[in-house]
């Protein structure tokens, strides 16, 4: 019962959000998100479809990858990050803290908080820029 | 460097024998599978057979025809060597916060001492990828799980950080992330409030590579660690454990770990 309620709310929110995004030109004078373009000609799915459904694709792929070891690239979160990386003035990909980050550009506008990047790297590559130190101190544990 | 765990060896050696039955079971099953694989090879292109030992295609799910494991020859461990630990930290981006009691640690070096003889041996200890993992039994959310190929993982999307699994694990293999993290390695998600442990470098294994610790140990010339499919009778690991003595740490618990040791 409660979960249906929550699903409904989420459904309504998604619908409203999509409506907002699709009717952007209609909101004359309302600031609209400046969504950076990804690499290549087009996304792995139609842009309209992605706007509404990217979270479903990522959720599905996450279970496939974690539990079944399926690592196809088409709907992989890592590939989203690689393709949609936004570079700063020094030509370095920005992380999620930066308002210019691809995901941020829309999620901030829509006020939808995501927690993907509490665990996942928000920019391409195996970079250690955020690292304080390696855990060599932990090697003496026990 | 290490904790001194007093494990007497006799039980474990006995269990080494018990578990040879498991190995023989694997071999029997494998021979059946081999016939199937050969048939596929004959029907399809010859490439199928050539690819046998290589990476699974990215769109193919892991299979229980495989069981991954490690064989660790402690007699080959360099004195004071921590190449495997360093490689693990580096590969998985494990960060330290100068809090050795809680800093994440997927491999640690453990000293075992036989009380009766005082012989001590040092070995790398990581998640033992138990066939019957207590961490999975106790997990209230289904976050701890065993993949079909025997790799035990935490689905951090589901983990609520209750740490029951840490208490259930007899090998102290798991760490809890206490701090907010930044700069994670791409493909190795790690975050505050979740539990983690050795993944057997699942991201590398899925590409057909060996875990980072195994690679680092070999690079240093020790070759104390070998990785492979325990169910593939022709793999180096299966051949070695079918011919040489090896044992499981705390084999008496009958969890049938996928990690086996020699020289302890
Ligand atoms: S060693 Fe510990 S964490 Fe790893 S599978 Fe066994 S019980 Fe679970
Ligand atoms: S800490 Fe996470 S993985 Fe461990 S038992 Fe609790 S929910 Fe499961």
mmCIF file with all atom_site columns, N, CA and C and ligand atoms in Angstrom, chain B residues 127-130 133-135 152 169-171 173-174 197, ligand 1:
data_model
loop_
_atom_site.group_PDB
_atom_site.id
_atom_site.type_symbol
_atom_site.label_atom_id
_atom_site.label_alt_id
_atom_site.label_comp_id
_atom_site.label_asym_id
_atom_site.label_entity_id
_atom_site.label_seq_id
_atom_site.pdbx_PDB_ins_code
_atom_site.Cartn_x
_atom_site.Cartn_y
_atom_site.Cartn_z
_atom_site.occupancy
_atom_site.B_iso_or_equiv
_atom_site.pdbx_formal_charge
_atom_site.auth_seq_id
_atom_site.auth_comp_id
_atom_site.auth_asym_id
_atom_site.auth_atom_id
_atom_site.pdbx_PDB_model_num
ATOM   1  N  N   . UNK B 1 127 ? 39.410 -11.997 2.216  1.00 0.00 ? 127 UNK B N   1
ATOM   2  C  CA  . UNK B 1 127 ? 38.159 -12.745 2.178  1.00 0.00 ? 127 UNK B CA  1
ATOM   3  C  C   . UNK B 1 127 ? 38.457 -14.095 1.562  1.00 0.00 ? 127 UNK B C   1
ATOM   4  N  N   . UNK B 1 128 ? 38.000 -15.149 2.191  1.00 0.00 ? 128 UNK B N   1
ATOM   5  C  CA  . UNK B 1 128 ? 38.340 -16.495 1.746  1.00 0.00 ? 128 UNK B CA  1
ATOM   6  C  C   . UNK B 1 128 ? 37.320 -17.035 0.724  1.00 0.00 ? 128 UNK B C   1
ATOM   7  N  N   . UNK B 1 129 ? 36.379 -16.216 0.356  1.00 0.00 ? 129 UNK B N   1
ATOM   8  C  CA  . UNK B 1 129 ? 35.373 -16.587 -0.645 1.00 0.00 ? 129 UNK B CA  1
ATOM   9  C  C   . UNK B 1 129 ? 34.801 -17.978 -0.372 1.00 0.00 ? 129 UNK B C   1
ATOM   10 N  N   . UNK B 1 130 ? 34.232 -18.048 0.842  1.00 0.00 ? 130 UNK B N   1
ATOM   11 C  CA  . UNK B 1 130 ? 33.677 -19.295 1.368  1.00 0.00 ? 130 UNK B CA  1
ATOM   12 C  C   . UNK B 1 130 ? 32.560 -19.835 0.462  1.00 0.00 ? 130 UNK B C   1
ATOM   13 N  N   . UNK B 1 133 ? 29.213 -19.068 2.962  1.00 0.00 ? 133 UNK B N   1
ATOM   14 C  CA  . UNK B 1 133 ? 29.678 -17.865 3.673  1.00 0.00 ? 133 UNK B CA  1
ATOM   15 C  C   . UNK B 1 133 ? 28.740 -17.402 4.780  1.00 0.00 ? 133 UNK B C   1
ATOM   16 N  N   . UNK B 1 134 ? 29.222 -17.372 6.018  1.00 0.00 ? 134 UNK B N   1
ATOM   17 C  CA  . UNK B 1 134 ? 28.389 -16.880 7.119  1.00 0.00 ? 134 UNK B CA  1
ATOM   18 C  C   . UNK B 1 134 ? 27.988 -15.422 6.945  1.00 0.00 ? 134 UNK B C   1
ATOM   19 N  N   . UNK B 1 135 ? 28.820 -14.633 6.269  1.00 0.00 ? 135 UNK B N   1
ATOM   20 C  CA  . UNK B 1 135 ? 28.476 -13.223 6.041  1.00 0.00 ? 135 UNK B CA  1
ATOM   21 C  C   . UNK B 1 135 ? 27.177 -13.131 5.254  1.00 0.00 ? 135 UNK B C   1
ATOM   22 N  N   . UNK B 1 152 ? 32.512 -13.900 -3.403 1.00 0.00 ? 152 UNK B N   1
ATOM   23 C  CA  . UNK B 1 152 ? 31.597 -13.318 -2.410 1.00 0.00 ? 152 UNK B CA  1
ATOM   24 C  C   . UNK B 1 152 ? 31.766 -11.796 -2.416 1.00 0.00 ? 152 UNK B C   1
ATOM   25 N  N   . UNK B 1 169 ? 32.039 -13.059 10.107 1.00 0.00 ? 169 UNK B N   1
ATOM   26 C  CA  . UNK B 1 169 ? 33.174 -13.567 9.333  1.00 0.00 ? 169 UNK B CA  1
ATOM   27 C  C   . UNK B 1 169 ? 34.277 -14.060 10.266 1.00 0.00 ? 169 UNK B C   1
ATOM   28 N  N   . UNK B 1 170 ? 34.638 -15.336 10.183 1.00 0.00 ? 170 UNK B N   1
ATOM   29 C  CA  . UNK B 1 170 ? 35.666 -15.855 11.087 1.00 0.00 ? 170 UNK B CA  1
ATOM   30 C  C   . UNK B 1 170 ? 37.054 -15.369 10.714 1.00 0.00 ? 170 UNK B C   1
ATOM   31 N  N   . UNK B 1 171 ? 37.209 -14.781 9.548  1.00 0.00 ? 171 UNK B N   1
ATOM   32 C  CA  . UNK B 1 171 ? 38.536 -14.396 9.066  1.00 0.00 ? 171 UNK B CA  1
ATOM   33 C  C   . UNK B 1 171 ? 38.804 -12.896 9.221  1.00 0.00 ? 171 UNK B C   1
ATOM   34 N  N   . UNK B 1 173 ? 37.650 -10.539 7.625  1.00 0.00 ? 173 UNK B N   1
ATOM   35 C  CA  . UNK B 1 173 ? 38.029 -10.127 6.278  1.00 0.00 ? 173 UNK B CA  1
ATOM   36 C  C   . UNK B 1 173 ? 37.404 -8.808  5.858  1.00 0.00 ? 173 UNK B C   1
ATOM   37 N  N   . UNK B 1 174 ? 36.422 -8.332  6.626  1.00 0.00 ? 174 UNK B N   1
ATOM   38 C  CA  . UNK B 1 174 ? 35.665 -7.176  6.128  1.00 0.00 ? 174 UNK B CA  1
ATOM   39 C  C   . UNK B 1 174 ? 35.996 -5.872  6.843  1.00 0.00 ? 174 UNK B C   1
ATOM   40 N  N   . UNK B 1 197 ? 34.960 -5.916  1.269  1.00 0.00 ? 197 UNK B N   1
ATOM   41 C  CA  . UNK B 1 197 ? 36.066 -6.854  1.464  1.00 0.00 ? 197 UNK B CA  1
ATOM   42 C  C   . UNK B 1 197 ? 36.613 -7.201  0.088  1.00 0.00 ? 197 UNK B C   1
HETATM 43 S  S1  . LIG C 2 .   ? 35.887 -14.936 4.466  1.00 0.00 ? 1   LIG C S1  1
HETATM 44 FE FE1 . LIG C 2 .   ? 34.390 -13.784 5.652  1.00 0.00 ? 1   LIG C FE1 1
HETATM 45 S  S2  . LIG C 2 .   ? 33.668 -12.205 4.241  1.00 0.00 ? 1   LIG C S2  1
HETATM 46 FE FE2 . LIG C 2 .   ? 34.691 -13.743 2.988  1.00 0.00 ? 1   LIG C FE2 1
HETATM 47 S  S3  . LIG C 2 .   ? 33.062 -15.175 2.341  1.00 0.00 ? 1   LIG C S3  1
HETATM 48 FE FE3 . LIG C 2 .   ? 33.958 -16.027 4.206  1.00 0.00 ? 1   LIG C FE3 1
HETATM 49 S  S4  . LIG C 2 .   ? 32.657 -15.221 5.854  1.00 0.00 ? 1   LIG C S4  1
HETATM 50 FE FE4 . LIG C 2 .   ? 32.254 -13.946 4.055  1.00 0.00 ? 1   LIG C FE4 1
#
